[in-house]
Coordinates of C-alpha atoms and ligand atoms in Angstrom, one line a residue:
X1 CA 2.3 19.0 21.4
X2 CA 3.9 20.2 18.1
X3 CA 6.2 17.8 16.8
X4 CA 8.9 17.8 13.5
X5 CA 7.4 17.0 10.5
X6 CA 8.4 16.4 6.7
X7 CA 6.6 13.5 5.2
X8 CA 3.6 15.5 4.4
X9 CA 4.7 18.8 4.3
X10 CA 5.1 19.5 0.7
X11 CA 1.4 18.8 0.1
X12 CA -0.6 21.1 -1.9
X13 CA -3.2 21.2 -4.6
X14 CA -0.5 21.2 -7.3
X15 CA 1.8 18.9 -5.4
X16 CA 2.1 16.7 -7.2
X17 CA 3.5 18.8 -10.6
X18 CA 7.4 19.0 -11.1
X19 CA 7.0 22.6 -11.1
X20 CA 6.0 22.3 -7.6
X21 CA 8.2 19.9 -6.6
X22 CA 10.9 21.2 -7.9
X23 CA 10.4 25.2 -5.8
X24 CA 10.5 22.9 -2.3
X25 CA 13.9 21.7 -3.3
X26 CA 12.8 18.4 -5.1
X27 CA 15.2 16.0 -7.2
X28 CA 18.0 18.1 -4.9
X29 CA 19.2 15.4 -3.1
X30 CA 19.4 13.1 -6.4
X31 CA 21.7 15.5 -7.9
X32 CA 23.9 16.4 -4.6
X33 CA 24.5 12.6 -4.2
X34 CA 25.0 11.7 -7.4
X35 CA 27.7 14.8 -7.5
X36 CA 29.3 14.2 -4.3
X37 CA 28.0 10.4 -3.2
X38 CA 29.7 6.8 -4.2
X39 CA 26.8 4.0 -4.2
X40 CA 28.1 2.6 -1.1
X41 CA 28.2 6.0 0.6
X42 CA 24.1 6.1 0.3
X43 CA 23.9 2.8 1.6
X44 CA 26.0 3.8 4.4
X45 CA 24.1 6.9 5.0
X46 CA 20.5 4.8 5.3
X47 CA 22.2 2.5 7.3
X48 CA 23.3 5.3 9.9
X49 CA 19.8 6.7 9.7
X50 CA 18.1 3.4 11.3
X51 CA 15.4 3.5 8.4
X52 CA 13.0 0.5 8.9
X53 CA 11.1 -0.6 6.1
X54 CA 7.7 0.8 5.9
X55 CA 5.7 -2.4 4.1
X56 CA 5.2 -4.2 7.3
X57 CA 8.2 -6.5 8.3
X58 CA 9.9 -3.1 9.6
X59 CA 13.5 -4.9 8.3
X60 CA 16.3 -2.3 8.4
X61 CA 17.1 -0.4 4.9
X62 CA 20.5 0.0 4.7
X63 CA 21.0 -3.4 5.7
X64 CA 18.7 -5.1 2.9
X65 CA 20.3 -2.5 0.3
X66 CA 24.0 -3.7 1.2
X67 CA 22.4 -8.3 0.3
X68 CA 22.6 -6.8 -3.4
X69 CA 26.0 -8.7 -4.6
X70 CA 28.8 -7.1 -5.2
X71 CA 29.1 -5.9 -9.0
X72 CA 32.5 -6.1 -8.8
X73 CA 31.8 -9.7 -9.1
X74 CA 28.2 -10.3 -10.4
X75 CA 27.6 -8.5 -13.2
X76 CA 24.0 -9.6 -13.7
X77 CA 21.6 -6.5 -14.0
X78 CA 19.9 -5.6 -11.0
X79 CA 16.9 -4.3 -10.0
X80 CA 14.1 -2.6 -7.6
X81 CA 10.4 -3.5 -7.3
X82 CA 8.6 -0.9 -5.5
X83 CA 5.6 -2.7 -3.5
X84 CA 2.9 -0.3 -4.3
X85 CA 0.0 -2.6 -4.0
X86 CA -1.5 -2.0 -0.8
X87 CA -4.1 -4.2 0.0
X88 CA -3.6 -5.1 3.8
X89 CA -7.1 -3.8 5.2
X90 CA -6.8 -0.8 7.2
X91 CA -3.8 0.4 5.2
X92 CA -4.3 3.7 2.5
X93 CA -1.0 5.6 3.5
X94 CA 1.2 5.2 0.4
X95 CA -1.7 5.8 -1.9
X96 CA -1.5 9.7 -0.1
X97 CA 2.3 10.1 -1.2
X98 CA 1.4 8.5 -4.4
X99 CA -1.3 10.9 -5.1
X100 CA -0.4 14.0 -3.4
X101 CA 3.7 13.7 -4.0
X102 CA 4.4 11.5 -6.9
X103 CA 7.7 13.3 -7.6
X104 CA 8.8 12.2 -3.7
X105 CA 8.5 8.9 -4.1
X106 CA 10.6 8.9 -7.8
X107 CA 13.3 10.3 -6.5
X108 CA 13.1 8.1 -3.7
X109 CA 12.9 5.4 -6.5
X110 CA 15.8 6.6 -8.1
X111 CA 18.5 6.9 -5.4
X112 CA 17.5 3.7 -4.2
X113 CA 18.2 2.3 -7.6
X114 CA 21.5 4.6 -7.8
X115 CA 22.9 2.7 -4.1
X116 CA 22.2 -0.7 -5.5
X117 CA 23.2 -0.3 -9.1
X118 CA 20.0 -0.8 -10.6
X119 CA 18.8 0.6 -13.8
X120 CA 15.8 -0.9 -13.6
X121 CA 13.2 -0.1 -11.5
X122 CA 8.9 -1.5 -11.7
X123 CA 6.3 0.2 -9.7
X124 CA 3.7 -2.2 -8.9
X125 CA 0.4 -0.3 -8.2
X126 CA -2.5 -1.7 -6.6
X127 CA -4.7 -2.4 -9.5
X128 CA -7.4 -0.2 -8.0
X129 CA -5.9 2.9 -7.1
X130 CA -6.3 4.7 -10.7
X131 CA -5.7 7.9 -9.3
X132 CA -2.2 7.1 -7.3
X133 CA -1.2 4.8 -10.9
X134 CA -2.5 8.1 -12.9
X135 CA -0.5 10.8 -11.1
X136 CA 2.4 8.4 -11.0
X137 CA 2.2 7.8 -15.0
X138 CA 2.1 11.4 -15.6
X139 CA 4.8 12.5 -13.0
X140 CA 7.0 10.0 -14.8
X141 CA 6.4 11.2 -18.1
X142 CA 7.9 14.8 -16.8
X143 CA 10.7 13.7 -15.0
X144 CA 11.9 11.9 -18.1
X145 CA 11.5 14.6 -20.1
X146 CA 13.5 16.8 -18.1
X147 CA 16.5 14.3 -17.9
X148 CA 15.7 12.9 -14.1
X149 CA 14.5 9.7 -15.2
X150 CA 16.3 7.9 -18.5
X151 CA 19.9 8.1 -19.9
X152 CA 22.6 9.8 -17.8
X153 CA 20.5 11.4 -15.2
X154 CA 20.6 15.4 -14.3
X155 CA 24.2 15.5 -16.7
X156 CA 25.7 12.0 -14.6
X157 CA 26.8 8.8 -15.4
X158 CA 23.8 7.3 -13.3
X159 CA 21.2 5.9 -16.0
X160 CA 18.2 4.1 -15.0
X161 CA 14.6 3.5 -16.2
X162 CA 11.2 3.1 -14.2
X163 CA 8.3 1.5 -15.1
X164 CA 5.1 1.1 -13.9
X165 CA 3.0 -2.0 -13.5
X166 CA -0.5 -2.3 -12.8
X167 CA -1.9 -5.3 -10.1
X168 CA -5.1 -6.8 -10.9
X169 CA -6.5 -6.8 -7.2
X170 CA -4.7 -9.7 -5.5
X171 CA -3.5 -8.6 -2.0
X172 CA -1.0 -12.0 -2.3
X173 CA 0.7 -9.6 -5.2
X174 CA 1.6 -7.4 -2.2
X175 CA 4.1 -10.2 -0.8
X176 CA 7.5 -10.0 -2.5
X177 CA 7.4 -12.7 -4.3
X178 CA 4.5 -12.8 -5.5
X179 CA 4.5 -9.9 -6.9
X180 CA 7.8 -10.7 -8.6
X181 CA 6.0 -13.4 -10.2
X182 CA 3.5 -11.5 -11.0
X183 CA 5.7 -8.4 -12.4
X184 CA 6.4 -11.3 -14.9
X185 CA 3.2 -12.1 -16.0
X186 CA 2.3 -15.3 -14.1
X187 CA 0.0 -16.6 -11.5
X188 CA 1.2 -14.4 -8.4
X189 CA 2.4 -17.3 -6.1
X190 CA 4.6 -16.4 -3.3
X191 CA 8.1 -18.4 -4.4
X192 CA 9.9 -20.6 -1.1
X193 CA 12.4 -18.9 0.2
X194 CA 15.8 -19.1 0.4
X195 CA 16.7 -18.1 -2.6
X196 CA 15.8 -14.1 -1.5
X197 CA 15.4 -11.8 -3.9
X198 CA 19.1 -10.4 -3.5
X199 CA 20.3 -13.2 -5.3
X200 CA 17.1 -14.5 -7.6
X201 CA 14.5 -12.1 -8.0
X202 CA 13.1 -10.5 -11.5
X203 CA 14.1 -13.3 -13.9
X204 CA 16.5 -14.8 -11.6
X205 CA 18.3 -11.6 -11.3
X206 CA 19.4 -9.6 -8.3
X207 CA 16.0 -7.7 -7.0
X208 CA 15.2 -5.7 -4.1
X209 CA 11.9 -5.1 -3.4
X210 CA 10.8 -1.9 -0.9
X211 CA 7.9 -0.2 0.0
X212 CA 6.9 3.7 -1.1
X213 CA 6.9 5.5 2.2
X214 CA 10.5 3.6 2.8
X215 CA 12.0 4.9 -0.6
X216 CA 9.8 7.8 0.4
X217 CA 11.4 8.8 3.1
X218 CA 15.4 8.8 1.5
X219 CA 15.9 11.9 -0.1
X220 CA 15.2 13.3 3.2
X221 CA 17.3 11.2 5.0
X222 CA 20.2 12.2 2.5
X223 CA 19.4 15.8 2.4
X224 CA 19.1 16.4 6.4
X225 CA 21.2 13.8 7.3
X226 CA 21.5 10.2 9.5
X227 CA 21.3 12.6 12.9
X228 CA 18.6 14.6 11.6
X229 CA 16.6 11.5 10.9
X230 CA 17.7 9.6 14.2
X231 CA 16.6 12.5 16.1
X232 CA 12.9 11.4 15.3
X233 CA 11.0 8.5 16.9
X234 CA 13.4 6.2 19.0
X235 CA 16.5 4.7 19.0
X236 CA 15.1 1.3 17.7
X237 CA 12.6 2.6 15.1
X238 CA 13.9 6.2 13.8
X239 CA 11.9 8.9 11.4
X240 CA 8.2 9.9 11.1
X241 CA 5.6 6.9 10.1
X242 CA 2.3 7.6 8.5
X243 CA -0.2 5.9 10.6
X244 CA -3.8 5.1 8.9
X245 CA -6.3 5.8 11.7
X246 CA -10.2 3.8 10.7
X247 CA -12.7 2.3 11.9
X248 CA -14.9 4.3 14.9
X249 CA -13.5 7.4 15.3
X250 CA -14.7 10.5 14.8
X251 CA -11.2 11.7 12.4
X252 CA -9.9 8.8 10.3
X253 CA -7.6 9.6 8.1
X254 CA -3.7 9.2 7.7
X255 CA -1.4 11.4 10.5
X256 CA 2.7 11.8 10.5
X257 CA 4.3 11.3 13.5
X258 CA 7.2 10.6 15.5
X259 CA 7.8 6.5 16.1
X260 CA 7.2 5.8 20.0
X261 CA 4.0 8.2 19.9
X262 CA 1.3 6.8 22.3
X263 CA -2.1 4.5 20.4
X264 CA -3.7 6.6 22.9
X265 CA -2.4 10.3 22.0
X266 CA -3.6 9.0 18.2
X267 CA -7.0 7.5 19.2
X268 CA -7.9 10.5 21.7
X269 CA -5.9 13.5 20.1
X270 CA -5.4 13.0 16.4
X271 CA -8.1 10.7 15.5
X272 CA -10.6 12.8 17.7
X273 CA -11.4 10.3 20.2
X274 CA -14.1 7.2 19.6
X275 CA -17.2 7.9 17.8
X276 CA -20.6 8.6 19.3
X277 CA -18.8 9.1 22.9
X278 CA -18.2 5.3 23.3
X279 CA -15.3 3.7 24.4
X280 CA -12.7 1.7 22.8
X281 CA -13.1 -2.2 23.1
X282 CA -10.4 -3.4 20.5
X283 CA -8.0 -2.1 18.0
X284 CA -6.0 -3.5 15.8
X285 CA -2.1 -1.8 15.7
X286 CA -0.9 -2.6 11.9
X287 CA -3.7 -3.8 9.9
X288 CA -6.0 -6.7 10.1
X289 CA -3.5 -9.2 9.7
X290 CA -2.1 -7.8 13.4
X291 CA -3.2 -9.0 16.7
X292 CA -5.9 -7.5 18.2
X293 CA -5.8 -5.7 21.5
X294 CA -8.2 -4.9 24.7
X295 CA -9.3 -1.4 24.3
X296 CA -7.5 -1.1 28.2
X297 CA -3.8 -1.8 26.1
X298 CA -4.3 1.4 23.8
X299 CA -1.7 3.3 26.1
X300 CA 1.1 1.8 24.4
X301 CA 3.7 3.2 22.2
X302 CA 3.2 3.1 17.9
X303 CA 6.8 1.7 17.8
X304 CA 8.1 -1.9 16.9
X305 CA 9.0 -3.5 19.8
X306 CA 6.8 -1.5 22.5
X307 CA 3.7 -3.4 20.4
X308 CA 5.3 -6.5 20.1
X309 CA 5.8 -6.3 23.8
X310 CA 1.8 -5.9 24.1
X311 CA 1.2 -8.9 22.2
X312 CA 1.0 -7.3 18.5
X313 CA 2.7 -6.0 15.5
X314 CA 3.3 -2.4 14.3
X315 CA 3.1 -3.7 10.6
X316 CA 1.8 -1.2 8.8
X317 CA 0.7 1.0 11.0
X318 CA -2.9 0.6 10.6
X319 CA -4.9 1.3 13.4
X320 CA -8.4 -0.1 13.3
X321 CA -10.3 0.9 16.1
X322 CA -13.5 -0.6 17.2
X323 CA -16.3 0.6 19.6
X324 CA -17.8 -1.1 22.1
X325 CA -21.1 -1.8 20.1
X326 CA -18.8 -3.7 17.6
X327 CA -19.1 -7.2 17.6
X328 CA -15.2 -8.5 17.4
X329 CA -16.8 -12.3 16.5
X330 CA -18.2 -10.8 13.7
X331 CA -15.5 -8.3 12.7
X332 CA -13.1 -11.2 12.5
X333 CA -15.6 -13.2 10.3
X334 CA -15.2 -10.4 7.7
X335 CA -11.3 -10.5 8.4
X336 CA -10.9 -14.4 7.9
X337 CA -13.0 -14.2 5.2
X338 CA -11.1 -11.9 3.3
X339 CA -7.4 -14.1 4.3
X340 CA -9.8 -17.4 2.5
X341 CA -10.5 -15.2 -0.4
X342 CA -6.9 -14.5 -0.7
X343 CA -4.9 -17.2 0.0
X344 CA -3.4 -18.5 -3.0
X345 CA -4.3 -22.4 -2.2
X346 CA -0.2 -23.5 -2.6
X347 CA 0.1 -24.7 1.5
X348 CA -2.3 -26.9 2.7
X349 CA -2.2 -25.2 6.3
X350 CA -2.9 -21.9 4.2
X351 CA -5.3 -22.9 2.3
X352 CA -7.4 -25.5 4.4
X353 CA -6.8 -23.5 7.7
X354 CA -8.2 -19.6 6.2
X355 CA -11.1 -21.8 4.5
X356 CA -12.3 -23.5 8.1
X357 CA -11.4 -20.4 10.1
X358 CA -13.7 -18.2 7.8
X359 CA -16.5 -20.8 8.4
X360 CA -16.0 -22.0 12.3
X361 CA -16.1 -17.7 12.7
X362 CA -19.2 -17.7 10.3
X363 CA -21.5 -20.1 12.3
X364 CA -20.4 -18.5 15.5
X365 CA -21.7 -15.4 14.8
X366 CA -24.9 -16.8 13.3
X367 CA -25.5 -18.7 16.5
X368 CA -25.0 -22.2 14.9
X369 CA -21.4 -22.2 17.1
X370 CA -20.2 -25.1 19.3
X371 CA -18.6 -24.8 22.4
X372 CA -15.4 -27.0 21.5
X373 CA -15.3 -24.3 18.0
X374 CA -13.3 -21.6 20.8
X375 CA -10.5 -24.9 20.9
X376 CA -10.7 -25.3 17.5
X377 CA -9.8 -21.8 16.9
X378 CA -7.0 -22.1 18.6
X379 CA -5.5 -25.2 17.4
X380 CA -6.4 -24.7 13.7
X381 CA -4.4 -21.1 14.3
X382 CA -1.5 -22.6 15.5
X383 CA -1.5 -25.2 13.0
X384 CA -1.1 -22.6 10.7
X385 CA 1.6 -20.5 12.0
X386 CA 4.1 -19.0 12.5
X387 CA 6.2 -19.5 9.8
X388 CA 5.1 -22.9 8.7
X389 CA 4.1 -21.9 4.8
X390 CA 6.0 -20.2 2.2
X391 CA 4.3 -16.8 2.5
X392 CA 3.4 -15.0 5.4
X393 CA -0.7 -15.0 4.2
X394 CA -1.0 -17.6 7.0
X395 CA 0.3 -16.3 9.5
X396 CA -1.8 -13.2 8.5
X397 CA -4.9 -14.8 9.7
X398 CA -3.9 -17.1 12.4
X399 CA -2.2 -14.4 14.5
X400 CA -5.7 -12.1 14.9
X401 CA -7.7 -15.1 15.6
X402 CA -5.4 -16.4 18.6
X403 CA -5.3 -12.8 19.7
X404 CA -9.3 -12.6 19.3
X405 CA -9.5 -15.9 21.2
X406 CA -6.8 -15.1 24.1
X407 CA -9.0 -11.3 24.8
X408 CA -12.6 -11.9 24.1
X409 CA -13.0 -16.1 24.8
X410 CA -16.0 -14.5 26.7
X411 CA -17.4 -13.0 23.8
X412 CA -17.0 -16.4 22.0
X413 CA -18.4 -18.2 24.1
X414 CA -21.5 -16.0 25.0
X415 CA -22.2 -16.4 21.1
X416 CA -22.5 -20.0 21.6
X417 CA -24.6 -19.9 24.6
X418 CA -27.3 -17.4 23.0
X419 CA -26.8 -19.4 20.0
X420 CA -27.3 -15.8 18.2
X421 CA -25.0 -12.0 18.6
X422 CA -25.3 -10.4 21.6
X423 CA -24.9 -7.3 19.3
X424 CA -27.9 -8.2 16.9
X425 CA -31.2 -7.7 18.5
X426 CA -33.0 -10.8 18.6
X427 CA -36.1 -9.6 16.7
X428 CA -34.5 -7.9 14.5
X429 CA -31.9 -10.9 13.5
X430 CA -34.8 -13.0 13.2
X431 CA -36.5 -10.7 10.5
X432 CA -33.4 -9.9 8.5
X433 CA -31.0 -12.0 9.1
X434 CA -28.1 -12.5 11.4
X435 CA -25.9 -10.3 9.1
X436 CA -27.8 -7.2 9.9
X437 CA -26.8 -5.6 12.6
X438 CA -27.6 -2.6 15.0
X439 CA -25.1 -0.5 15.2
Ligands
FMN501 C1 0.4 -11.4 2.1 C2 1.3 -10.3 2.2 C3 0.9 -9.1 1.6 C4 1.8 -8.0 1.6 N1 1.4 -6.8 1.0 C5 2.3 -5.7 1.0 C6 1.9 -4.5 0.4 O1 0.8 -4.4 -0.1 N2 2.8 -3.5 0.4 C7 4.1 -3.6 0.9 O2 4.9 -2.7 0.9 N3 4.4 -4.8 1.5 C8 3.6 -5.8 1.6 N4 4.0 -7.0 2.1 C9 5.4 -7.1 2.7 C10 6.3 -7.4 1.5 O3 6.4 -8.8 1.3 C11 7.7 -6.8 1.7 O4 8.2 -7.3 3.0 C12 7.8 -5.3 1.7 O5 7.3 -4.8 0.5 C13 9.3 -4.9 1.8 O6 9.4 -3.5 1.8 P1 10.2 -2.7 2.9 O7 11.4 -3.5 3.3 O8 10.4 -1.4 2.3 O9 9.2 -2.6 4.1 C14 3.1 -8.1 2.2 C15 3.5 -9.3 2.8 C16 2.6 -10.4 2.8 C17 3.0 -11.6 3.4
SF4_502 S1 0.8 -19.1 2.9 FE1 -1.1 -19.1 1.7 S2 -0.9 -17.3 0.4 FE2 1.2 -17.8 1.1 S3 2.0 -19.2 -0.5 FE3 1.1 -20.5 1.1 S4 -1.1 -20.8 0.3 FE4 -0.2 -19.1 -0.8

């Protein structure tokens, strides 16, 4: 079934030049809103449109625009952090836009900026993605020169400034805070919250921080309209989503579609169905830090609450499928090892709890696992969330452990009784080592 379409429509080999951008209509809806639009009218449009933020939380737009005090009566300066550092596994949509339609995600930047009175905006790039920071750097350099980006934008009043930042391959950068701290050159530790950003963010100032594909996704929304917008997806979770489809299928790669489109109809239809002609066994919805889910639960809809009703997350949209020669003991060793590597060590349930999980999945899968490890599992996970630390890291990799050990306690368990992976063959395991594996 053909469905609308938009957020990738525009790309082509030179799509990300202004020349190009400009032909489909780019930097239109900048200068039609800053004609014809007040500040608060933008907000009020996003608001109408349902936009949900796109970096994982799925927190409406409109609404987190309209926390930026009144300047009326707080004249501090303001600004917008765009969270380009994606480092959840599983998740390589923004770099696309970033790449393929740099222009896009200014203009995004800059009505954002225009709604909340910021003339400040930072970038923050994942530190590895050279080519998304490159075509960035250089689409910036040609908007400013042609008066879109800088002093009194396109002939208005509107002036504001963006500038890009470059991450140093910390995923904890990708949490707001963190990366505000890191924006200004310290350690990136997530800062307790309240106070938000809204109120204390850059330098104490007033700060929003958003995701690409959300800013992305407003010059459309202003240039088609709320309706248009709400017409897509469903009526709690409007628009197109980019969805990041990995792990063992035979088409991975990133797909637009509607919000409420089946897992299924993206495993089977645009992903091109499970590898090898096996079948599913798990998945993970958002990313890894998502619950995983029974292969026999994929016939659910990509939307926020139909996956929370399954027991998961949408996040960000970041399916990882896995086959049923995949070992899910051993895929969440690699998982909780990466939360361990991560965590930046200021809660003690962070930083104790990612540390034991990492090694209680480790000598499970190398057959050195104890029966009473499956409890421990569970009671270390809960000990850790939700929301009992000042970032969300925690949570990150407590929630796919009680998920792995609520659907495959079997698998667990089997583990321990072999002492070994039922996925590794014996002989093999005993020549190379339980890390190889035969798949
Ligand atoms: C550990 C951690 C890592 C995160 N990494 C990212 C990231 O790479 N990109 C992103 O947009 N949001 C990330 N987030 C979510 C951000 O904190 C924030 O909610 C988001 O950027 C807000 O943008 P939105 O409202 O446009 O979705 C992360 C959150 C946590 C807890
Ligand atoms: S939850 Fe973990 S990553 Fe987040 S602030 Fe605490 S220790 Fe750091």
């Amino acid at each position: 079934m053909s469905r609308p379409t938009y957020l990738l429509d525009r790309i082509r080999p030179d799509s990300h030049t202004l020349a190009a951008y400009q032909k489909s209509g780019g930097y239109e809806a900048l200068r039609n809103a800053l004609k014809s639009k007040t500040p608060t009218e933008v907000i009020d449009v996003v608001k109408a449109s349902g936009l949900r933020g796109r970096g994982g939380a799925g927190f409406p737009t409109g609404m987190k625009w309209s926390f930026m005090p009144d300047p009326a009566k707080d004249k501090r300066p303001r600004y917008l952090a765009i969270n380009a550092d994606e480092s959840e596994p599983g998740t390589c949509k923004d770099r696309v836009l970033m790449e393929r339609d740099p222009h896009g995600v200014i203009e995004g930047v800059l009505l954002a900026c225009y709604a909340m009175r910021a003339s400040t905006a930072y970038i923050y790039v994942r530190g590895e993605y050279r080519e998304s920071y490159n075509r960035l750097f250089e689409a910036l350099r040609e908007a400013r020169a042609a008066g879109l980006v800088g002093r009194k934008i396109a002939g208005s009043e509107f002036s504001c400034d963006i500038w890009m930042h470059k991450g140093a391959g910390a995923y904890i950068c990708g949490e707001e805070t963190g990366l505000m701290e890191s924006l200004e050159g310290k350690r990136g530790h997530p800062r307790p919250k309240p106070p938000f950003p809204a109120m204390f963010g850059l330098w104490g100032q007033p700060t929003t921080v958003n995701n690409v594909e959300t800013v992305f996704n407003v010059p459309f929304i202003l240039e088609r309209g709320a309706d248009w917008f709400r017409s897509m997806g469903t009526k709690a979770s409007t628009g197109n989503l980019l969805v990041g489809i990995s792990g063992h299928v035979n088409k991975p790669g990133v797909y637009e579609v509607p919000f409420g489109v089946s897992c299924k109809e993206l495993v089977d239809g645009y992903a091109g169905g499970i590898w090898k002609g096996r079948k599913l066994k798990a998945w993970f919805p958002g990313g890894s830090s998502t619950g995983v889910l029974p292969g026999s639960a994929i016939d659910v809809p990509m939307e926020h609450d139909a996956i929370k009703n399954a027991g998961s997350m949408l996040g960000t949209a970041a399916l990882i499928a896995m086959d049923d020669h995949a070992c899910v003991v051993r895929a969440m060793e690699v998982v909780a090892r990466f939360y361990d590597h991560e965590s930046c060590g200021q809660c003690s349930q962070c930083r104790e709890g990612t540390q034991w999980l990492s090694q209680i999945f480790h000598r499970i899968e190398i057959g050195r696992g104890r029966m009473e490890d499956v409890q421990m599992l569970e009671d270390l996970a809960k000990s850790m969330a939700p929301g009992k630390t000042i970032c969300a890291l925690s949570d990150a990799a407590a929630i796919p452990t009680l998920a792995i050990v609520k659907h495959f306690k079997d698998e667990i368990e089997e583990h321990v009784r072999l002492a070994r992976c039922p996925f590794v063959d014996p002989a093999h395991a005993k020549r190379a080592g339980a890390f190889a594996h035969a798949h």
